[in-house]
mmCIF file of C-alpha atoms in Angstrom:
data_model
loop_
_atom_site.group_PDB
_atom_site.id
_atom_site.type_symbol
_atom_site.label_atom_id
_atom_site.label_comp_id
_atom_site.label_asym_id
_atom_site.label_seq_id
_atom_site.Cartn_x
_atom_site.Cartn_y
_atom_site.Cartn_z
ATOM 1 C CA MET A 1 0.357 0.276 0.156
ATOM 2 C CA PRO A 2 1.146 3.841 -0.868
ATOM 3 C CA TRP A 3 2.442 5.213 2.275
ATOM 4 C CA LYS A 4 0.843 9.325 3.275
ATOM 5 C CA ALA A 5 3.826 11.201 3.814
ATOM 6 C CA THR A 6 2.810 13.537 7.036
ATOM 7 C CA GLY A 7 4.735 16.055 8.150
ATOM 8 C CA GLN A 8 8.381 15.648 9.334
ATOM 9 C CA SER A 9 9.486 12.067 9.653
ATOM 10 C CA THR A 10 11.602 11.451 12.520
ATOM 11 C CA GLN A 11 14.804 8.323 11.960
ATOM 12 C CA GLY A 12 12.811 5.835 13.349
ATOM 13 C CA ASP A 13 9.359 6.425 11.715
ATOM 14 C CA SER A 14 11.204 6.452 8.060
ATOM 15 C CA MET A 15 12.763 3.133 9.313
ATOM 16 C CA ALA A 16 9.819 1.532 9.942
ATOM 17 C CA GLU A 17 8.361 2.487 6.523
ATOM 18 C CA ALA A 18 11.444 1.311 4.508
ATOM 19 C CA GLN A 19 10.463 -1.749 5.258
ATOM 20 C CA GLY A 20 7.121 -1.540 2.790
ATOM 21 C CA PHE A 21 9.536 0.341 -0.173
ATOM 22 C CA GLY A 22 6.356 3.660 -0.326
ATOM 23 C CA THR A 23 5.924 6.146 -2.813
ATOM 24 C CA GLU A 24 7.506 8.948 -3.695
ATOM 25 C CA SER A 25 6.309 11.855 -1.389
ATOM 26 C CA ALA A 26 7.256 9.503 1.654
ATOM 27 C CA LEU A 27 10.316 8.477 -0.046
ATOM 28 C CA LEU A 28 11.867 12.386 -0.248
ATOM 29 C CA ALA A 29 10.542 12.489 3.479
ATOM 30 C CA LEU A 30 13.797 11.140 4.454
ATOM 31 C CA PRO A 31 15.431 13.503 6.869
ATOM 32 C CA THR A 32 19.210 11.835 6.238
ATOM 33 C CA ASP A 33 22.333 10.862 4.638
ATOM 34 C CA GLY A 34 21.775 7.901 7.115
ATOM 35 C CA SER A 35 18.188 6.825 6.570
ATOM 36 C CA MET A 36 18.106 7.677 2.943
ATOM 37 C CA ARG A 37 20.577 4.696 3.079
ATOM 38 C CA GLN A 38 19.243 1.738 5.609
ATOM 39 C CA THR A 39 16.821 2.567 3.245
ATOM 40 C CA VAL A 40 18.145 1.442 -0.332
ATOM 41 C CA ALA A 41 20.032 -1.519 1.498
ATOM 42 C CA ARG A 42 16.986 -2.340 2.355
ATOM 43 C CA ALA A 43 15.741 -2.194 -0.705
ATOM 44 C CA MET A 44 18.245 -4.755 -2.522
ATOM 45 C CA HIS A 45 18.068 -7.331 0.712
ATOM 46 C CA ALA A 46 14.571 -7.964 0.215
ATOM 47 C CA GLY A 47 14.134 -7.904 -3.808
ATOM 48 C CA GLY A 48 17.903 -9.704 -4.438
ATOM 49 C CA VAL A 49 19.418 -6.121 -6.010
ATOM 50 C CA SER A 50 23.232 -6.232 -5.817
ATOM 51 C CA GLN A 51 24.562 -3.442 -5.922
ATOM 52 C CA ALA A 52 25.920 -4.216 -9.882
ATOM 53 C CA ASP A 53 22.331 -4.821 -10.833
ATOM 54 C CA LEU A 54 21.665 -1.277 -8.234
ATOM 55 C CA ALA A 55 24.565 0.881 -10.992
ATOM 56 C CA ARG A 56 22.672 -0.248 -13.846
ATOM 57 C CA GLN A 57 19.635 0.344 -12.912
ATOM 58 C CA THR A 58 19.691 3.467 -11.804
ATOM 59 C CA GLY A 59 23.178 5.004 -13.707
ATOM 60 C CA LEU A 60 25.270 5.019 -11.226
ATOM 61 C CA SER A 61 29.265 3.663 -11.100
ATOM 62 C CA GLN A 62 29.326 0.119 -9.193
ATOM 63 C CA SER A 63 32.586 2.512 -7.317
ATOM 64 C CA ALA A 64 30.260 5.548 -6.963
ATOM 65 C CA LEU A 65 26.764 3.839 -4.960
ATOM 66 C CA SER A 66 29.168 2.009 -3.073
ATOM 67 C CA GLN A 67 30.955 4.824 -2.073
ATOM 68 C CA TRP A 68 28.089 6.259 -1.334
ATOM 69 C CA LEU A 69 26.970 2.793 0.267
ATOM 70 C CA ASN A 70 29.408 3.057 3.291
ATOM 71 C CA GLY A 71 29.454 6.892 3.406
ATOM 72 C CA SER A 72 32.755 8.257 2.180
ATOM 73 C CA TYR A 73 31.360 9.023 -0.774
ATOM 74 C CA LYS A 74 32.341 13.318 -1.139
ATOM 75 C CA GLY A 75 31.179 14.259 -4.694
ATOM 76 C CA ASP A 76 27.247 15.278 -4.695
ATOM 77 C CA ASN A 77 24.959 12.824 -2.671
ATOM 78 C CA ALA A 78 22.125 14.668 -3.898
ATOM 79 C CA ALA A 79 21.884 13.924 -6.634
ATOM 80 C CA ILE A 80 22.602 10.281 -5.872
ATOM 81 C CA GLN A 81 20.236 10.397 -3.769
ATOM 82 C CA ALA A 82 17.658 11.702 -6.372
ATOM 83 C CA LYS A 83 18.570 8.666 -8.978
ATOM 84 C CA LEU A 84 18.320 6.325 -5.427
ATOM 85 C CA THR A 85 14.511 8.127 -4.705
ATOM 86 C CA ALA A 86 13.537 7.728 -8.198
ATOM 87 C CA TRP A 87 14.535 4.263 -8.584
ATOM 88 C CA LEU A 88 12.999 3.225 -5.226
ATOM 89 C CA THR A 89 9.944 5.245 -6.274
ATOM 90 C CA ALA A 90 9.804 3.020 -9.151
ATOM 91 C CA HIS A 91 11.001 -0.536 -7.111
ATOM 92 C CA GLY A 92 7.980 -0.470 -4.436
ATOM 93 C CA THR A 93 5.447 0.854 -7.836
ATOM 94 C CA ARG A 94 6.827 -2.786 -9.938
ATOM 95 C CA GLN A 95 7.117 -4.812 -6.085
ATOM 96 C CA VAL A 96 2.898 -3.599 -6.276
ATOM 97 C CA ALA A 97 1.563 -4.621 -9.625
ATOM 98 C CA VAL A 98 4.100 -7.848 -9.317
ATOM 99 C CA GLU A 99 2.405 -8.779 -5.905
ATOM 100 C CA GLU A 100 -1.621 -7.706 -7.427
ATOM 101 C CA THR A 101 -1.543 -9.665 -10.200
ATOM 102 C CA PRO A 102 -2.533 -12.821 -10.213
ATOM 103 C CA ALA A 103 -1.586 -16.218 -12.102
ATOM 104 C CA PRO A 104 -3.948 -16.862 -14.686
ATOM 105 C CA GLN A 105 -6.152 -20.416 -12.949
ATOM 106 C CA TRP A 106 -7.608 -20.158 -16.724
ATOM 107 C CA VAL A 107 -6.623 -19.420 -19.968
ATOM 108 C CA ASP A 108 -8.769 -19.724 -23.137
ATOM 109 C CA THR A 109 -6.559 -21.064 -25.953
ATOM 110 C CA PRO A 110 -6.999 -22.408 -29.194
ATOM 111 C CA THR A 111 -6.879 -26.519 -28.116
ATOM 112 C CA GLY A 112 -9.415 -25.833 -25.591
ATOM 113 C CA ARG A 113 -12.515 -25.290 -27.689
ATOM 114 C CA ALA A 114 -11.592 -28.031 -30.174
ATOM 115 C CA VAL A 115 -11.228 -30.712 -26.828
ATOM 116 C CA ALA A 116 -13.768 -29.046 -25.464
ATOM 117 C CA LYS A 117 -15.701 -29.319 -29.871
ATOM 118 C CA ALA A 118 -15.199 -32.715 -30.300
ATOM 119 C CA LEU A 119 -16.452 -33.283 -26.091
ATOM 120 C CA THR A 120 -19.514 -31.202 -27.122
ATOM 121 C CA PHE A 121 -20.135 -33.114 -30.070
ATOM 122 C CA ALA A 122 -19.510 -36.603 -28.380
ATOM 123 C CA ARG A 123 -22.615 -35.274 -25.802
ATOM 124 C CA ASN A 124 -24.179 -34.913 -27.987
ATOM 125 C CA LYS A 125 -24.558 -36.762 -30.984
ATOM 126 C CA PRO A 126 -23.981 -39.019 -28.623
ATOM 127 C CA ALA A 127 -20.592 -40.341 -30.092
ATOM 128 C CA ILE A 128 -17.156 -42.020 -29.123
ATOM 129 C CA ALA A 129 -14.549 -39.216 -29.435
ATOM 130 C CA VAL A 130 -10.825 -40.504 -29.447
ATOM 131 C CA VAL A 131 -8.367 -36.782 -27.458
ATOM 132 C CA TYR A 132 -5.013 -37.833 -28.022
ATOM 133 C CA GLY A 133 -1.250 -36.661 -28.381
ATOM 134 C CA GLY A 134 1.578 -35.412 -26.303
ATOM 135 C CA ALA A 135 1.585 -34.452 -22.373
ATOM 136 C CA GLY A 136 1.234 -30.852 -21.349
ATOM 137 C CA VAL A 137 -1.090 -29.731 -24.455
ATOM 138 C CA GLY A 138 -3.698 -29.540 -21.835
ATOM 139 C CA LYS A 139 -5.932 -31.790 -22.611
ATOM 140 C CA THR A 140 -6.607 -32.938 -19.141
ATOM 141 C CA THR A 141 -7.205 -29.215 -18.252
ATOM 142 C CA ALA A 142 -9.927 -28.844 -20.877
ATOM 143 C CA LEU A 143 -11.687 -31.864 -19.825
ATOM 144 C CA ARG A 144 -12.415 -30.934 -16.405
ATOM 145 C CA ARG A 145 -13.157 -27.189 -16.840
ATOM 146 C CA PHE A 146 -15.668 -28.807 -19.637
ATOM 147 C CA ALA A 147 -17.032 -31.439 -16.647
ATOM 148 C CA ARG A 148 -17.208 -28.816 -13.877
ATOM 149 C CA HIS A 149 -18.824 -26.641 -15.851
ATOM 150 C CA THR A 150 -21.376 -28.143 -18.319
ATOM 151 C CA GLN A 151 -24.228 -31.017 -16.723
ATOM 152 C CA ASN A 152 -23.608 -34.570 -16.351
ATOM 153 C CA VAL A 153 -19.849 -34.633 -16.736
ATOM 154 C CA TRP A 154 -18.446 -37.419 -15.784
ATOM 155 C CA ILE A 155 -14.285 -37.995 -15.389
ATOM 156 C CA ALA A 156 -13.044 -41.277 -14.013
ATOM 157 C CA THR A 157 -8.537 -42.029 -14.447
ATOM 158 C CA ALA A 158 -7.386 -44.773 -15.772
ATOM 159 C CA SER A 159 -3.777 -45.750 -14.145
ATOM 160 C CA PRO A 160 -1.635 -49.527 -13.678
ATOM 161 C CA ALA A 161 -3.656 -49.733 -11.170
ATOM 162 C CA ILE A 162 -7.216 -48.999 -12.839
ATOM 163 C CA SER A 163 -6.880 -51.398 -15.997
ATOM 164 C CA SER A 164 -8.464 -53.818 -15.036
ATOM 165 C CA MET A 165 -12.048 -54.135 -16.591
ATOM 166 C CA ALA A 166 -12.872 -55.386 -12.558
ATOM 167 C CA ALA A 167 -11.438 -52.198 -11.912
ATOM 168 C CA MET A 168 -12.046 -49.834 -13.901
ATOM 169 C CA LEU A 169 -16.339 -51.075 -12.856
ATOM 170 C CA ARG A 170 -15.094 -49.648 -9.721
ATOM 171 C CA GLU A 171 -13.170 -46.770 -10.510
ATOM 172 C CA LEU A 172 -16.820 -45.654 -12.358
ATOM 173 C CA CYS A 173 -19.508 -46.296 -9.183
ATOM 174 C CA ARG A 174 -16.896 -44.534 -7.420
ATOM 175 C CA VAL A 175 -16.667 -41.339 -10.323
ATOM 176 C CA LEU A 176 -21.145 -41.749 -9.847
ATOM 177 C CA GLU A 177 -21.246 -42.370 -7.079
ATOM 178 C CA LEU A 178 -23.328 -45.746 -6.613
ATOM 179 C CA SER A 179 -22.478 -47.303 -4.227
ATOM 180 C CA GLY A 180 -22.975 -50.999 -6.165
ATOM 181 C CA THR A 181 -24.932 -54.094 -5.887
ATOM 182 C CA GLY A 182 -22.562 -55.553 -5.851
ATOM 183 C CA TRP A 183 -18.455 -56.735 -6.857
ATOM 184 C CA LYS A 184 -19.128 -58.777 -9.621
ATOM 185 C CA ASN A 185 -18.505 -56.886 -12.753
ATOM 186 C CA GLN A 186 -21.706 -57.586 -14.226
ATOM 187 C CA ALA A 187 -23.047 -56.622 -11.855
ATOM 188 C CA LEU A 188 -21.291 -53.025 -11.387
ATOM 189 C CA SER A 189 -21.709 -52.488 -15.248
ATOM 190 C CA ALA A 190 -25.964 -52.698 -15.173
ATOM 191 C CA ASP A 191 -26.231 -50.392 -11.945
ATOM 192 C CA ILE A 192 -23.469 -48.525 -14.183
ATOM 193 C CA VAL A 193 -25.874 -48.510 -16.925
ATOM 194 C CA ARG A 194 -28.670 -47.934 -15.486
ATOM 195 C CA HIS A 195 -27.659 -44.441 -13.975
ATOM 196 C CA LEU A 196 -26.367 -43.582 -16.606
ATOM 197 C CA ALA A 197 -29.349 -43.550 -19.493
ATOM 198 C CA GLY A 198 -31.495 -41.448 -19.831
ATOM 199 C CA SER A 199 -28.935 -38.299 -18.395
ATOM 200 C CA ARG A 200 -27.804 -37.161 -21.983
ATOM 201 C CA GLY A 201 -24.254 -37.160 -20.036
ATOM 202 C CA LEU A 202 -20.793 -37.931 -21.117
ATOM 203 C CA LEU A 203 -18.021 -40.306 -19.626
ATOM 204 C CA ILE A 204 -14.879 -38.715 -19.516
ATOM 205 C CA ILE A 205 -11.977 -41.540 -18.863
ATOM 206 C CA ASP A 206 -8.637 -40.126 -18.873
ATOM 207 C CA GLU A 207 -5.425 -41.230 -19.079
ATOM 208 C CA ALA A 208 -7.292 -44.261 -21.227
ATOM 209 C CA GLN A 209 -3.923 -46.157 -22.813
ATOM 210 C CA HIS A 210 -3.353 -48.069 -19.252
ATOM 211 C CA LEU A 211 -6.770 -49.758 -19.448
ATOM 212 C CA SER A 212 -6.798 -53.716 -20.883
ATOM 213 C CA VAL A 213 -9.005 -55.405 -24.182
ATOM 214 C CA PRO A 214 -12.223 -56.248 -21.983
ATOM 215 C CA ALA A 215 -11.998 -52.749 -20.102
ATOM 216 C CA LEU A 216 -12.203 -50.598 -23.520
ATOM 217 C CA GLU A 217 -15.126 -53.981 -24.059
ATOM 218 C CA GLN A 218 -16.841 -53.119 -21.563
ATOM 219 C CA LEU A 219 -16.913 -49.323 -22.324
ATOM 220 C CA ARG A 220 -18.527 -50.198 -25.851
ATOM 221 C CA TYR A 221 -20.773 -52.013 -24.471
ATOM 222 C CA ILE A 222 -22.034 -48.972 -21.590
ATOM 223 C CA TYR A 223 -22.019 -46.971 -23.554
ATOM 224 C CA ASP A 224 -24.028 -49.191 -26.619
ATOM 225 C CA GLN A 225 -26.657 -49.587 -23.877
ATOM 226 C CA ALA A 226 -26.133 -46.214 -22.069
ATOM 227 C CA GLU A 227 -26.817 -44.594 -25.042
ATOM 228 C CA THR A 228 -23.771 -41.777 -23.307
ATOM 229 C CA GLY A 229 -21.762 -40.513 -25.067
ATOM 230 C CA LEU A 230 -17.844 -41.498 -24.540
ATOM 231 C CA VAL A 231 -14.917 -40.067 -24.473
ATOM 232 C CA LEU A 232 -11.353 -41.695 -23.875
ATOM 233 C CA SER A 233 -8.752 -39.123 -23.712
ATOM 234 C CA GLY A 234 -3.946 -39.627 -23.669
ATOM 235 C CA ASN A 235 -1.227 -40.567 -25.214
ATOM 236 C CA GLU A 236 -0.590 -41.243 -29.227
ATOM 237 C CA ARG A 237 -1.278 -45.359 -27.957
ATOM 238 C CA VAL A 238 -5.500 -45.133 -27.441
ATOM 239 C CA PHE A 239 -5.610 -44.133 -30.998
ATOM 240 C CA SER A 240 -3.163 -46.639 -32.584
ATOM 241 C CA GLN A 241 -4.414 -49.269 -30.480
ATOM 242 C CA LEU A 242 -7.446 -48.669 -31.715
ATOM 243 C CA ASN A 243 -7.026 -47.599 -35.458
ATOM 244 C CA GLY A 244 -3.341 -51.151 -35.842
ATOM 245 C CA GLY A 245 -3.762 -53.439 -38.619
ATOM 246 C CA HIS A 246 -4.678 -56.434 -37.288
ATOM 247 C CA VAL A 247 -5.017 -55.669 -34.430
ATOM 248 C CA ARG A 248 -8.307 -54.019 -34.514
ATOM 249 C CA SER A 249 -10.150 -56.597 -36.799
ATOM 250 C CA ALA A 250 -9.019 -58.577 -33.767
ATOM 251 C CA ASP A 251 -9.848 -56.634 -31.014
ATOM 252 C CA PHE A 252 -11.226 -53.001 -32.235
ATOM 253 C CA ALA A 253 -13.252 -53.305 -34.283
ATOM 254 C CA GLN A 254 -16.303 -52.923 -32.671
ATOM 255 C CA LEU A 255 -15.657 -49.775 -30.871
ATOM 256 C CA TYR A 256 -13.189 -48.483 -33.664
ATOM 257 C CA SER A 257 -16.753 -48.605 -35.745
ATOM 258 C CA ARG A 258 -18.093 -45.752 -33.580
ATOM 259 C CA LEU A 259 -16.065 -43.356 -32.841
ATOM 260 C CA GLY A 260 -17.662 -40.950 -34.081
ATOM 261 C CA ARG A 261 -14.616 -37.732 -33.566
ATOM 262 C CA ARG A 262 -10.833 -38.274 -33.563
ATOM 263 C CA LEU A 263 -8.480 -34.959 -32.179
ATOM 264 C CA ARG A 264 -4.908 -35.596 -32.097
ATOM 265 C CA LEU A 265 -2.871 -33.015 -30.398
ATOM 266 C CA SER A 266 0.587 -33.270 -30.782
ATOM 267 C CA LEU A 267 2.116 -29.926 -29.857
ATOM 268 C CA PRO A 268 0.988 -26.213 -28.364
ATOM 269 C CA SER A 269 -0.029 -24.299 -31.718
ATOM 270 C CA GLU A 270 1.132 -20.673 -32.005
ATOM 271 C CA GLY A 271 -2.415 -19.582 -30.532
ATOM 272 C CA ASP A 272 -1.837 -21.767 -28.147
ATOM 273 C CA ILE A 273 1.620 -20.490 -27.021
ATOM 274 C CA ASP A 274 0.267 -16.365 -27.542
ATOM 275 C CA ALA A 275 -2.568 -16.877 -25.403
ATOM 276 C CA VAL A 276 -0.908 -18.176 -22.272
ATOM 277 C CA LEU A 277 1.520 -15.533 -22.341
ATOM 278 C CA ASN A 278 -0.787 -12.574 -22.857
ATOM 279 C CA ALA A 279 -2.721 -13.776 -19.883
ATOM 280 C CA TRP A 280 0.674 -13.503 -18.162
ATOM 281 C CA ASP A 281 1.585 -10.365 -19.073
ATOM 282 C CA ILE A 282 4.423 -10.981 -21.593
ATOM 283 C CA THR A 283 4.759 -8.800 -23.426
ATOM 284 C CA GLY A 284 8.214 -8.329 -24.433
ATOM 285 C CA ARG A 285 10.255 -10.143 -28.032
ATOM 286 C CA ALA A 286 12.492 -11.584 -26.548
ATOM 287 C CA GLU A 287 10.272 -12.991 -23.340
ATOM 288 C CA ARG A 288 7.708 -14.417 -25.991
ATOM 289 C CA ALA A 289 10.159 -15.978 -27.836
ATOM 290 C CA TYR A 290 11.932 -17.904 -24.938
ATOM 291 C CA ALA A 291 8.957 -18.858 -23.816
ATOM 292 C CA ALA A 292 7.655 -20.114 -27.778
ATOM 293 C CA GLN A 293 10.766 -21.995 -27.190
ATOM 294 C CA ILE A 294 10.157 -23.953 -23.963
ATOM 295 C CA ALA A 295 6.687 -24.183 -24.783
ATOM 296 C CA CYS A 296 7.249 -26.820 -28.075
ATOM 297 C CA LEU A 297 10.119 -28.981 -25.471
ATOM 298 C CA PRO A 298 8.361 -32.341 -24.147
ATOM 299 C CA GLY A 299 5.692 -30.538 -21.914
ATOM 300 C CA GLY A 300 4.119 -28.552 -23.887
ATOM 301 C CA LEU A 301 2.366 -26.527 -21.778
ATOM 302 C CA ARG A 302 2.631 -27.757 -18.273
ATOM 303 C CA GLY A 303 6.131 -26.406 -19.055
ATOM 304 C CA LEU A 304 6.167 -23.369 -19.861
ATOM 305 C CA PHE A 305 3.352 -22.365 -16.949
ATOM 306 C CA ASN A 306 5.556 -23.725 -14.947
ATOM 307 C CA LEU A 307 8.062 -21.966 -16.400
ATOM 308 C CA LEU A 308 5.887 -19.109 -15.709
ATOM 309 C CA GLU A 309 4.924 -19.565 -12.425
ATOM 310 C CA GLU A 310 8.701 -20.491 -11.229
ATOM 311 C CA ALA A 311 9.659 -17.242 -13.466
ATOM 312 C CA ARG A 312 7.288 -14.820 -11.365
ATOM 313 C CA LEU A 313 8.191 -15.960 -7.793
ATOM 314 C CA ALA A 314 11.851 -14.278 -8.546
ATOM 315 C CA ALA A 315 10.683 -11.226 -10.591
ATOM 316 C CA LYS A 316 8.174 -10.978 -6.785
ATOM 317 C CA GLY A 317 11.417 -10.755 -4.620
ATOM 318 C CA MET A 318 12.826 -8.458 -6.776
ATOM 319 C CA GLY A 319 10.267 -6.498 -7.359
ATOM 320 C CA GLN A 320 10.192 -5.844 -10.877
ATOM 321 C CA PRO A 321 8.728 -8.120 -13.935
ATOM 322 C CA VAL A 322 8.916 -11.540 -15.297
ATOM 323 C CA ASP A 323 12.131 -10.622 -18.098
ATOM 324 C CA VAL A 324 13.672 -13.462 -20.186
ATOM 325 C CA ARG A 325 16.991 -13.252 -17.818
ATOM 326 C CA LEU A 326 14.628 -14.332 -15.155
ATOM 327 C CA MET A 327 13.167 -17.108 -17.564
ATOM 328 C CA ARG A 328 16.803 -18.812 -18.256
ATOM 329 C CA MET A 329 16.763 -18.252 -14.232
ATOM 330 C CA ALA A 330 13.722 -20.611 -13.820
ATOM 331 C CA TRP A 331 13.870 -22.753 -16.199
ATOM 332 C CA ALA A 332 18.189 -23.960 -15.227
ATOM 333 C CA ASP A 333 16.348 -24.342 -11.715
ATOM 334 C CA LEU A 334 13.337 -26.036 -13.188
ATOM 335 C CA VAL A 335 15.720 -28.825 -15.376
ATOM 336 C CA GLY A 336 18.454 -28.749 -12.670
ATOM 337 C CA ALA A 337 20.940 -27.061 -14.911
ATOM 338 C CA GLN A 338 23.691 -26.739 -13.994
#
């Protein structure tokens, strides 16, 4: 919050106010060189700003700045204090701006809209849709948002532990909040069909690459009986195992023939990257170019979000906007570069 200067400040008042990095009116009220030096030193320490950084940001020579901080400068102290007052004012303004700008919780991207379109089709038809591709392109985030904002949409997540037909049926009962009439597969399946029938809903299976052939065939059966949309989402294997030559004809012919929509997502699109950077208020050319490089690495937008969060934390501590230097440092920390 800005300071309000009222009358002549005492050295004690200045020391207390210095911890908040206030506005120009308060900074100009600092009465002595000593308290000014303490204010600058506190701001440097809080923001992780070195003497070299401060000299560069203020246009002062490192030697003059060092002497002034030590109280031994014999030149024009008023001129140095004027530059440092301007720096403190800007530093405090940037600090407030960084702290008041929250990280975006959701970014509307072309990929997110494409996923929502595929899910809407599967729900309304009803049909079976497959959403597949690389990690970190925003599939799961888009699925969850669609489920939160659309009535009668349920997401179950497969895993190595939830891959068999029995495990999948139990997971579906949990997601649908069904107690189940027993632990036999037939009874669980019947309960699920009764719950979904007539709901005009959508059942989404994320990480579907983990599912066994019997589990996938049982999902097809549930889709047929309940007439409820079904979406299988996961990596490239989700579709390749449905469209894999003799494997398709032997095990997945009936499921494959029911696919009404296939959405392949490989790398984040240019529109995805631009949308994310706009949401994070990253406007510099160098920063956007570096971010695009990161987004095209394995991990995609997830890696970019992690980078921006890490860089924003560093920028907040230093009281400055995110720049390409902080982004490079943040990425090095994330990937463990030496």
